Coordinates of C-alpha atoms and ligand atoms in Angstrom, one line a residue:
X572 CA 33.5 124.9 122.7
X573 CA 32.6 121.4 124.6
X574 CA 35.5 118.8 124.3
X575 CA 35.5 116.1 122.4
X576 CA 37.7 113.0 123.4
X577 CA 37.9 109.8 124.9
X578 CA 35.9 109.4 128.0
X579 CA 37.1 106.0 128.9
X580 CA 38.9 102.2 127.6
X581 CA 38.9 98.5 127.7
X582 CA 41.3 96.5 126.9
X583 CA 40.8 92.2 126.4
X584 CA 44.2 90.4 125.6
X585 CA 43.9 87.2 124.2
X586 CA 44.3 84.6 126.6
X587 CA 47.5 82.7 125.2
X588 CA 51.0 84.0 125.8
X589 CA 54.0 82.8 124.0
X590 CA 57.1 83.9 125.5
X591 CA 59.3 84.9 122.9
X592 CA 62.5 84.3 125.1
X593 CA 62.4 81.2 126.6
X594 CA 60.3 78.9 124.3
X595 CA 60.5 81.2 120.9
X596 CA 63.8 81.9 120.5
X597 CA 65.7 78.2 121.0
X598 CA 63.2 76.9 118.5
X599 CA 64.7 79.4 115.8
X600 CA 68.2 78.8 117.0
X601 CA 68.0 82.1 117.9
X602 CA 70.0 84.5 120.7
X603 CA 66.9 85.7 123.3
X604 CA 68.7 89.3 123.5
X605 CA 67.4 89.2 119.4
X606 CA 63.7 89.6 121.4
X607 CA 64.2 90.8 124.3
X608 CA 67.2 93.8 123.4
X609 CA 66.7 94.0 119.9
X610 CA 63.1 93.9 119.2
X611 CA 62.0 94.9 122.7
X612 CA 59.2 92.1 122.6
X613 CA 59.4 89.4 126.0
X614 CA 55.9 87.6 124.9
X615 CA 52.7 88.1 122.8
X616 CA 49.3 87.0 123.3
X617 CA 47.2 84.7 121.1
X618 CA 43.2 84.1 121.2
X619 CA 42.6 80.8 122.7
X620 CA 40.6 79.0 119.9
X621 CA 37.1 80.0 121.3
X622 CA 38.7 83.6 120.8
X623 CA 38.4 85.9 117.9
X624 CA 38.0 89.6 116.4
X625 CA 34.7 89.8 117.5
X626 CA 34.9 87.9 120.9
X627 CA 38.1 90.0 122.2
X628 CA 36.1 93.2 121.1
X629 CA 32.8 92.3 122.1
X630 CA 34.3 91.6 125.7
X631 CA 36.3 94.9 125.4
X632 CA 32.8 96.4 124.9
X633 CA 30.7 94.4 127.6
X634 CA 33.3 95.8 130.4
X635 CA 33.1 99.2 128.9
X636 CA 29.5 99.5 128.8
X637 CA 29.1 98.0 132.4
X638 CA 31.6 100.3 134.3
X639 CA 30.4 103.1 132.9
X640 CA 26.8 102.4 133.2
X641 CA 25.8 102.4 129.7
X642 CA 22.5 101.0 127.7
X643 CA 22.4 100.0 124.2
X644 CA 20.5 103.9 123.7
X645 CA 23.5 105.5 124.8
X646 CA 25.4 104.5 121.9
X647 CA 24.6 106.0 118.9
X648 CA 27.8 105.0 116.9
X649 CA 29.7 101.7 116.8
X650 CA 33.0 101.6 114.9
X651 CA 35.5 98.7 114.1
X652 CA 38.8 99.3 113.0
X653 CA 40.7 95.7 112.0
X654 CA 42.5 94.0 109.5
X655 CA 41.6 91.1 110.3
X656 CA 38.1 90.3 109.4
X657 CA 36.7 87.3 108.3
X658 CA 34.0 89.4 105.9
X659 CA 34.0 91.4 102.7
X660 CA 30.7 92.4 103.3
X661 CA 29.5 92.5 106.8
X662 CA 31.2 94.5 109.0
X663 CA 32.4 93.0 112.6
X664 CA 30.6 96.0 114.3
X665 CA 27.4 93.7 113.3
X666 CA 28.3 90.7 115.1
X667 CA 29.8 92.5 118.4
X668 CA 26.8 94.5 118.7
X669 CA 24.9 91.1 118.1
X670 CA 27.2 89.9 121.4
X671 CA 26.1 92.6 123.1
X672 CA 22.6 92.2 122.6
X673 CA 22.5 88.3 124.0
X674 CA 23.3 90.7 127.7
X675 CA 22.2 94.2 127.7
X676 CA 18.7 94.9 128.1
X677 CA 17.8 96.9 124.7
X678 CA 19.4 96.9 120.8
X679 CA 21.8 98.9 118.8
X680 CA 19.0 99.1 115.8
X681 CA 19.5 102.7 116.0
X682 CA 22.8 103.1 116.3
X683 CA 25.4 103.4 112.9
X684 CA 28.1 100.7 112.3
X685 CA 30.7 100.5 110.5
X686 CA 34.4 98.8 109.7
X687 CA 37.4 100.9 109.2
X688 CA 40.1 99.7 107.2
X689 CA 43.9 101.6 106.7
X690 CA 46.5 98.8 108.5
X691 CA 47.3 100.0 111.6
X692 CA 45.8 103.8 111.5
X693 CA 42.2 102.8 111.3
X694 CA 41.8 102.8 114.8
X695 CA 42.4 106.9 115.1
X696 CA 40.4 107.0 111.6
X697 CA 37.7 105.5 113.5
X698 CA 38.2 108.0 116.5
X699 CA 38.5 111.0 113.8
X700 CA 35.2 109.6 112.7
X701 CA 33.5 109.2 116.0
X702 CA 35.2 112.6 116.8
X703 CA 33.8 114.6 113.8
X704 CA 30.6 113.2 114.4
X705 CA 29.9 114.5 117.6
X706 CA 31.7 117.8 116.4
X707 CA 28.8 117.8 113.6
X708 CA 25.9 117.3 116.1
X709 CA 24.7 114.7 114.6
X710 CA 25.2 112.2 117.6
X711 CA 21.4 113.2 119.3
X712 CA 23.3 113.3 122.9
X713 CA 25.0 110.0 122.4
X714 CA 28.3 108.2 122.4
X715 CA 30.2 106.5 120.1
X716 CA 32.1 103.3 120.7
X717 CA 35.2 102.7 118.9
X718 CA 37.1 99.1 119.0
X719 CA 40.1 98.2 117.8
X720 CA 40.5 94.5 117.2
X721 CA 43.3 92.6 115.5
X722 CA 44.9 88.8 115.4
X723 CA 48.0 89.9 114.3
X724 CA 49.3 86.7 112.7
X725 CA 51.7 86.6 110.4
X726 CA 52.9 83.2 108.2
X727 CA 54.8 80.7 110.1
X728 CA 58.5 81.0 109.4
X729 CA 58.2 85.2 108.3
X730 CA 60.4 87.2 110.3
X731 CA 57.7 89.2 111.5
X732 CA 56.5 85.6 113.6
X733 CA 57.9 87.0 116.4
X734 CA 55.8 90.3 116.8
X735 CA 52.5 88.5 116.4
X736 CA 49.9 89.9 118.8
X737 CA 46.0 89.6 119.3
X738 CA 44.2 91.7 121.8
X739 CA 41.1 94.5 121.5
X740 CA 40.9 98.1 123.1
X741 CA 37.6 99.5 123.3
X742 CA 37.0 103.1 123.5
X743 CA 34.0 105.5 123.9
X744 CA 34.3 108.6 122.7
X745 CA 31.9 111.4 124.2
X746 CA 31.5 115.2 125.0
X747 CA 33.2 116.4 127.7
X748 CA 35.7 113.0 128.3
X749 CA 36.9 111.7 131.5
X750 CA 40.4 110.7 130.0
X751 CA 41.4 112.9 126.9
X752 CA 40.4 115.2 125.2
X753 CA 41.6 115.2 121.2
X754 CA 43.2 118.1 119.5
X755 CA 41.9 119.8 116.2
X756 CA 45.3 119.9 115.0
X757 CA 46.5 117.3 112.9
X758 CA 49.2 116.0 110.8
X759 CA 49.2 113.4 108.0
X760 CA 51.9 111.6 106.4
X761 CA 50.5 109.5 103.5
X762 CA 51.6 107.7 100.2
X763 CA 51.1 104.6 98.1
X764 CA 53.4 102.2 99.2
X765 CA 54.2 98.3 99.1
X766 CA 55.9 97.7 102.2
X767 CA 52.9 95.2 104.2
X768 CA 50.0 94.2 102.4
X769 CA 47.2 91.4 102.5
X770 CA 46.0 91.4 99.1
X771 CA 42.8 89.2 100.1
X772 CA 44.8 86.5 102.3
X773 CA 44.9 86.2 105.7
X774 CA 48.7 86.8 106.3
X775 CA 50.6 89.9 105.2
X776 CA 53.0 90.2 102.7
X777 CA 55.7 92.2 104.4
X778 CA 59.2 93.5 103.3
X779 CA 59.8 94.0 107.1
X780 CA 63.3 96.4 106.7
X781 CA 61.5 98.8 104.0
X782 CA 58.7 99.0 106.5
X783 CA 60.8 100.0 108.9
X784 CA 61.8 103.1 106.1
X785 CA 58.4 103.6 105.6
X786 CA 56.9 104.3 108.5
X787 CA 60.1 106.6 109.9
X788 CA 59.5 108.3 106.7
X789 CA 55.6 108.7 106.8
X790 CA 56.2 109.5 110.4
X791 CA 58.3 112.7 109.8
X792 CA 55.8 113.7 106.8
X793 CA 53.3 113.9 109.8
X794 CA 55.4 115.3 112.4
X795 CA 56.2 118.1 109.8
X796 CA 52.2 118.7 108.6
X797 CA 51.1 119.2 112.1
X798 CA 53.6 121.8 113.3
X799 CA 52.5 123.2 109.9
X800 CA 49.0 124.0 111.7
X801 CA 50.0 123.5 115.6
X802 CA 53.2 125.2 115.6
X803 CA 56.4 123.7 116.7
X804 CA 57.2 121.0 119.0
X805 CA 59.2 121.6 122.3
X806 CA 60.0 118.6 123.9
X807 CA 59.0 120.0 127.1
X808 CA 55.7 120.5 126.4
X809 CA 55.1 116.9 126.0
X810 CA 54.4 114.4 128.8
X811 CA 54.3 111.4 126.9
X812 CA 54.6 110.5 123.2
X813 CA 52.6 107.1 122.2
X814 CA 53.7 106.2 118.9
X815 CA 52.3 102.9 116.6
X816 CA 53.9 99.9 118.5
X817 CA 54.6 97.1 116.2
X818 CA 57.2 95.9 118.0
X819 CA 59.0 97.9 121.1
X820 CA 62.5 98.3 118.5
X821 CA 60.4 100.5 116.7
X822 CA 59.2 102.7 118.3
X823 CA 63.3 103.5 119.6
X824 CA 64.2 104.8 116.3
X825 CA 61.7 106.8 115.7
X826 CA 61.6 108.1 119.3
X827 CA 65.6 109.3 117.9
X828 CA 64.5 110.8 114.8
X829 CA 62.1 112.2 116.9
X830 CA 63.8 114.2 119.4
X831 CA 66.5 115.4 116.8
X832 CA 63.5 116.8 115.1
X833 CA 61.9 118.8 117.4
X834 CA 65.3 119.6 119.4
X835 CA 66.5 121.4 116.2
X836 CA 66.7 125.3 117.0
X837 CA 65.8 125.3 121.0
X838 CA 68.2 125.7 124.0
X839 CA 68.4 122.3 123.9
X840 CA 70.3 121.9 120.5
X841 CA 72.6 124.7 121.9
X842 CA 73.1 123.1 125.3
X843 CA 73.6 119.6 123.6
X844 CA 76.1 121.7 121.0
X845 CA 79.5 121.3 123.7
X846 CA 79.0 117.7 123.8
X847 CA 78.4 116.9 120.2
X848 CA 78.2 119.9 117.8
X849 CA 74.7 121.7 116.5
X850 CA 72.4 119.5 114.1
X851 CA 73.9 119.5 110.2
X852 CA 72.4 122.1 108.5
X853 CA 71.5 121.1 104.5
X854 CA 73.2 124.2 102.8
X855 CA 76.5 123.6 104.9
X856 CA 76.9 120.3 102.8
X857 CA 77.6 120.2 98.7
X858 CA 76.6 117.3 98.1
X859 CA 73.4 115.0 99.9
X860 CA 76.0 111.7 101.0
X861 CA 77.8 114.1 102.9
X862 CA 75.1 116.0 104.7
X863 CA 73.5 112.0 105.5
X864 CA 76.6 111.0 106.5
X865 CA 76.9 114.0 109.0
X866 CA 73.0 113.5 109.9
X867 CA 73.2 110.2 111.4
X868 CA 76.6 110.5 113.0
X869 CA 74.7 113.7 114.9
X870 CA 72.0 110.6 115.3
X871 CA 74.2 108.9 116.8
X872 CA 76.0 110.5 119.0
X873 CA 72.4 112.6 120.1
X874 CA 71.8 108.2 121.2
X875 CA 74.6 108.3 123.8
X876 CA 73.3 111.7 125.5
X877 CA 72.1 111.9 128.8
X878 CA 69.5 114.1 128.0
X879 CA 68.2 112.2 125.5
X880 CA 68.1 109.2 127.7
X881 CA 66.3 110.6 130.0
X882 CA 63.9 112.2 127.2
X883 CA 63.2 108.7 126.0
X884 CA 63.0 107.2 129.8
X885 CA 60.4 109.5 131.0
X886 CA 58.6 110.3 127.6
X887 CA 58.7 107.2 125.8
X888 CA 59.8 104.2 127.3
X889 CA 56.2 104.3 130.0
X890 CA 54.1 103.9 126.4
X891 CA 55.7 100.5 125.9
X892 CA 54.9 98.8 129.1
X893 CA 52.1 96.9 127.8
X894 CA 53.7 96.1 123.8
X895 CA 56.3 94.9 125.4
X896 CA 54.5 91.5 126.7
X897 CA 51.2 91.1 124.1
X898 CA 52.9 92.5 120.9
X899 CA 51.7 93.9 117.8
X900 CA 47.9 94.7 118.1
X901 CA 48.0 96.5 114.5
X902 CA 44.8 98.9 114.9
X903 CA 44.9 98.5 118.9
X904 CA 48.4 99.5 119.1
X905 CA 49.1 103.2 119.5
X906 CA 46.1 102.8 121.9
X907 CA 47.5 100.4 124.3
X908 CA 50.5 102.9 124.0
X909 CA 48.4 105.6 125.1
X910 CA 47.1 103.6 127.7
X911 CA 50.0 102.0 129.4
X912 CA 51.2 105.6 129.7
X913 CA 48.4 107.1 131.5
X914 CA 49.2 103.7 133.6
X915 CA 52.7 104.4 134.1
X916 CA 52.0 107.9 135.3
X917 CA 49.3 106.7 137.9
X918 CA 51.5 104.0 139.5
X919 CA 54.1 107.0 139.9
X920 CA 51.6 109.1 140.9
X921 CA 51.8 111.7 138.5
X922 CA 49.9 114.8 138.5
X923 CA 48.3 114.3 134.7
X924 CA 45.4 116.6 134.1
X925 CA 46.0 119.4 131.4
X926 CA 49.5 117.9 130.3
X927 CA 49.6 117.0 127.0
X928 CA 50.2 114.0 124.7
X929 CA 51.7 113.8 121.3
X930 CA 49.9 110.2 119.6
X931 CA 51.7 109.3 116.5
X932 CA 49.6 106.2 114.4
X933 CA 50.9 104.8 111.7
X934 CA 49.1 102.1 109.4
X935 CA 51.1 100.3 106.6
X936 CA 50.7 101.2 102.9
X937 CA 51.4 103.3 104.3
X938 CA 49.8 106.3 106.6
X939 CA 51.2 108.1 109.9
X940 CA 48.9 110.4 111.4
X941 CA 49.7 113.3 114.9
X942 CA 47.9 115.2 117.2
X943 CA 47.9 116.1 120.5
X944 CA 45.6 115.2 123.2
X945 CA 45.0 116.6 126.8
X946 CA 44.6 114.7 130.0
X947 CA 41.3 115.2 131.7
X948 CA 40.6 115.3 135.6
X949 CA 38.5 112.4 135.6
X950 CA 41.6 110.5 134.1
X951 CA 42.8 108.5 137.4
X952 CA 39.6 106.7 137.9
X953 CA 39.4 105.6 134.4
X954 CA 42.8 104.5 134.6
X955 CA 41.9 102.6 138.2
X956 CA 38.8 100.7 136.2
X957 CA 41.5 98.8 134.2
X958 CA 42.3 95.3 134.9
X959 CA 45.0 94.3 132.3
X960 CA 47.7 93.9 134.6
X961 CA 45.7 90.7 135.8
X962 CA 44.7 89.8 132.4
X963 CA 48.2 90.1 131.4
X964 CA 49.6 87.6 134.2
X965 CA 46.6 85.3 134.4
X966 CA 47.4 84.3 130.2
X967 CA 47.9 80.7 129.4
X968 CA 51.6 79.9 128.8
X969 CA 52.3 77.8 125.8
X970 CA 54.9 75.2 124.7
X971 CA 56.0 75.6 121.6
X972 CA 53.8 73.1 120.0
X973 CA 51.0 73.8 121.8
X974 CA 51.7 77.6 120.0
X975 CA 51.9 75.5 116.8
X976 CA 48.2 74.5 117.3
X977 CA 47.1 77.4 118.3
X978 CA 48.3 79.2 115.0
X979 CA 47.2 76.2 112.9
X980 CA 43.2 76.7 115.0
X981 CA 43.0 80.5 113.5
X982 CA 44.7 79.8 109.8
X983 CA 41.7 80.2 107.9
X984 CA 43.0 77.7 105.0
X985 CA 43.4 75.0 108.5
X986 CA 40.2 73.3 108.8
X987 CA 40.9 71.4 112.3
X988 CA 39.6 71.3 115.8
X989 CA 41.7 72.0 118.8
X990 CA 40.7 71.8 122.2
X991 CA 40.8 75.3 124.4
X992 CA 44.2 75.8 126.7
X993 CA 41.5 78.0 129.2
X994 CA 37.9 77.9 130.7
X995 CA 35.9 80.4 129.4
X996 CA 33.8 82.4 132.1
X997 CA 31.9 85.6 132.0
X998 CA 32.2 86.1 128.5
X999 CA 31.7 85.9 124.7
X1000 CA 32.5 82.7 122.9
X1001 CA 33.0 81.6 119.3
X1002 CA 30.5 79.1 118.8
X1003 CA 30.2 77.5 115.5
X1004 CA 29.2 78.5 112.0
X1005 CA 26.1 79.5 110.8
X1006 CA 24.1 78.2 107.6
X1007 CA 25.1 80.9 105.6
X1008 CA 28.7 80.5 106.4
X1009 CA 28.3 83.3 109.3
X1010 CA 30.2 82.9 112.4
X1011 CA 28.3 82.4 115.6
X1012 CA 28.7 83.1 119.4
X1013 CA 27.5 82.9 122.5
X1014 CA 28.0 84.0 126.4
X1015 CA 29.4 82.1 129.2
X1016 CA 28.1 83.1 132.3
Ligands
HMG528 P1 64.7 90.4 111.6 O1 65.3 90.6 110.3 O2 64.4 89.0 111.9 O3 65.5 91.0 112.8 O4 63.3 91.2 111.6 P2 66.9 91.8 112.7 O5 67.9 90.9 112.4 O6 66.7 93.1 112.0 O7 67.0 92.1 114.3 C1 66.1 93.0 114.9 C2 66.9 93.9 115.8 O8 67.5 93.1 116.9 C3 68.1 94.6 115.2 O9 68.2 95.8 115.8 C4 69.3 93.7 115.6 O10 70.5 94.4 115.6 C5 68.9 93.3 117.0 P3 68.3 97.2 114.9 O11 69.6 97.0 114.2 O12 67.2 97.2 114.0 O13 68.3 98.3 115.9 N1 69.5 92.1 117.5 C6 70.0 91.9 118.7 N2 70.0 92.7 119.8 C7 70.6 92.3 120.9 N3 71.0 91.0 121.0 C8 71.0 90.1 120.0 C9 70.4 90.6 118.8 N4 70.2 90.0 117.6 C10 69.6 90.9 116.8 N5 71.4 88.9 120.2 C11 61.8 92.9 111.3 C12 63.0 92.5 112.0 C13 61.3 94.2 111.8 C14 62.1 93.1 109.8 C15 60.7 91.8 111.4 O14 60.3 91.6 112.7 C16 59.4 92.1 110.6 O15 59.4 91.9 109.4 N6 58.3 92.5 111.3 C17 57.1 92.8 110.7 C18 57.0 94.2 110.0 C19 57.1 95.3 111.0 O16 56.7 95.1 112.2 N7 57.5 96.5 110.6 C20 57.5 97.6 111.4 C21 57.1 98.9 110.7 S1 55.6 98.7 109.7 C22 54.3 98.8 110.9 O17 54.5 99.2 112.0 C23 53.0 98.4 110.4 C24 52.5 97.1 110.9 O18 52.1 97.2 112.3 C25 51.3 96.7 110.1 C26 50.1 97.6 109.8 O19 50.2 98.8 109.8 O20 49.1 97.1 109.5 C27 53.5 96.0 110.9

């Protein structure tokens, strides 16, 4: 059967950067180590105020479509995953594909759009959507294009303020992919919850510590329903492991429970045995307390291994390269993961093709969803097309009440005009609203 995967990304970071260390931190009366150690976060990127959902993603897009030589017919699909639009109605796939338009010769009238919404896991839903698709033949010999696009703002003064984030990835998913292909196999972790919520408002509602629960908790649901159809986990069979990024701090503890989990009854439990015992076992314990108790002193002391440092340093810690300075991207997030893996391994020059990744999304409310995906030979190149190291350095570095503006520019219940921090150039621009109350751009050449 032909493979179906991701033949190739873009990525557009907003063009702000607050750096969480020096100018966040003394502001809150806060220790930078907080950030830096504790979170894992050094800076996030905001939109400028010209930026938005649909600029960052239709710019993602434009680059996409250009390197790999693409016309508006190639594209039969175009999905948005955010949770941050602007419209109950009209999905942002609408007005990117209206950006696009104003440069590519051709339209998308035949192509089907759509918005995704589940928190942070509608990007893969979109991908799963894009994915079965194309699996259905239903896609006439075209592509889809997936983009996730999020400002991830929260209210001033919440504690999640400091792992705020804005930044698209755009991805085209094909036949036969360049960069990865997906698995069949999947696992999904899924219940009601109330742990981050925007019950029609711009900024979440978050009980940041429960969410924390949640999504370890979700997480392990999911871990647990794939092997259920994929078979076990051995940690050597994994190259990397991009996980849901909302912040760096994360993604450590569940890296942990991770490894405990899929360590449990391999060589590596019984090596690891002489330095700290074998895993707690349920029915050696009478009552729950005790067998917690003994679970997360394992957890613990499984923390100050060697082996599981080194697990973590070569499987984890490359997929946080890029969170680490833009922050939460909500539906972009285990994407940039994914890519700033790939990244990692082609700096170190890494032989990739036919090793396997284990993605792990996870969208509040809560959802976690695995599977695996395989790296493709044409991998390298697409990796080498990517400019975000650049875009990354080049952002606009703001005092602290220059970031105060620039929050105050996207709050929707603001209704003030700030001057831009940057000069926009080759690309799309916010540019006013329309009579019906629509949002309008344009393209700087
Ligand atoms: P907080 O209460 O301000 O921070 O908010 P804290 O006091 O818990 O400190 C954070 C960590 O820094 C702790 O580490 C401290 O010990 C450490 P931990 O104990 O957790 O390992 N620390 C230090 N380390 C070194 N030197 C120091 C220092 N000081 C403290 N000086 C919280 C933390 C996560 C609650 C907050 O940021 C928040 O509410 N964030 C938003 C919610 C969130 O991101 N949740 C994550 C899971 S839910 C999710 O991923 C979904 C999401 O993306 C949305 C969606 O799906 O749509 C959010």
């Amino acid at each position: 059967m032909t493979e179906v995967g991701i033949d190739a990304v873009e990525i557009w970071t907003g063009k702000l950067k607050l750096d969480l260390a020096e100018t966040f931190a003394p502001e809150m009366g806060d220790d930078p180590g907080k950030y830096t150690k504790g979170l894992g976060l050094y800076e996030s990127s905001f939109p400028d105020t010209y930026e938005d959902i649909v600029t960052m993603g239709a710019n993602a897009c434009k680059r996409l479509m250009e390197r790999k030589g693409l016309s508006p017919e190639d594209v039969g699909r175009i999905d948005v995953a955010t949770e941050s639009s602007f419209d109950n109605s009209k999905p942002i796939s609408t007005y990117i594909a209206g950006c696009l338009e104003q440069t590519f010769d051709g339209d998308f009238h035949h192509a089907n759009k759509g918005e995704r919404k589940f928190a942070c896991v509608a990007g893969t839903q979109a991908i799963d959507d894009a994915y079965n698709w194309i699996r259905a033949g239903r896609n006439r010999g075209r592509a889809a294009i997936v983009v996730a696009t999020d400002t991830a703002l929260y209210a001033r003064g919440d504690p999640g303020e400091a792992t705020q984030g804005a930044g698209a990835v755009a991805m085209l998913v094909d036949e036969d992919p360049s960069l990865v292909s997906l698995s069949d196999a999947q696992g999904y972790g899924s219940a009601d919850e109330t742990d981050f919520l925007k019950p029609n408002q711009q900024f979440p509602s978050v009980d940041g510590k429960r969410s924390v629960q949640v999504y370890l908790a979700r997480m392990r649901e999911a871990v647990e329903d794939y092997e259920s159809v994929a078979g076990d986990i051995h940690p050597d069979e994994l190259v990397y492991a991009p996980f849901h990024t909302p912040f760096p701090g994360m993604v450590r503890k569940a890296g942990l429970l991770a490894y405990r989990h899929i360590t449990r009854d391999t060589d590596i439990e019984t090596q690891l045995a002489e330095e700290i015992g074998m895993q707690p076992r349920r029915d050696e314990f009478d009552d729950e307390e005790a067998f917690l108790e003994a679970v997360s002193d394992y957890t613990d002391a499984l923390k100050e291994t060697d082996r599981y440092a080194e697990w973590y340093d070569t499987t984890i810690d490359p997929t946080l390269d890029i969170a680490r300075h833009v922050g939460n991207w909500y539906t972009g997030s285990v994407h940039v993961a994914r890519i700033a893996a790939l990244k990692r391994a082609r700096d170190e020059g890494r032989e990739m093709t036919d090793r396997r990744l284990l993605v792990a999304s996870y969208g509040s409310g809560a959802q976690a969803e695995v599977h695996h995906e395989t790296v493709q030979p044409g991998w390298t190149d697409e990796i080498d097309g990517l400019n975000i190291d650049d875009q990354i350095a080049n952002r606009y570095d703001l005092t602290f009440e220059e970031y105060e503006e620039v929050h105050d520019a996207h709050d929707h219940s603001k209704d003030r005009d700030y001057e831009e921090f940057t000069a926009p150039s080759n690309e799309f621009v916010f540019d006013g609203w329309g009579r019906m109350g629509e949002r309008k751009y344009r393209y700087v050449a």
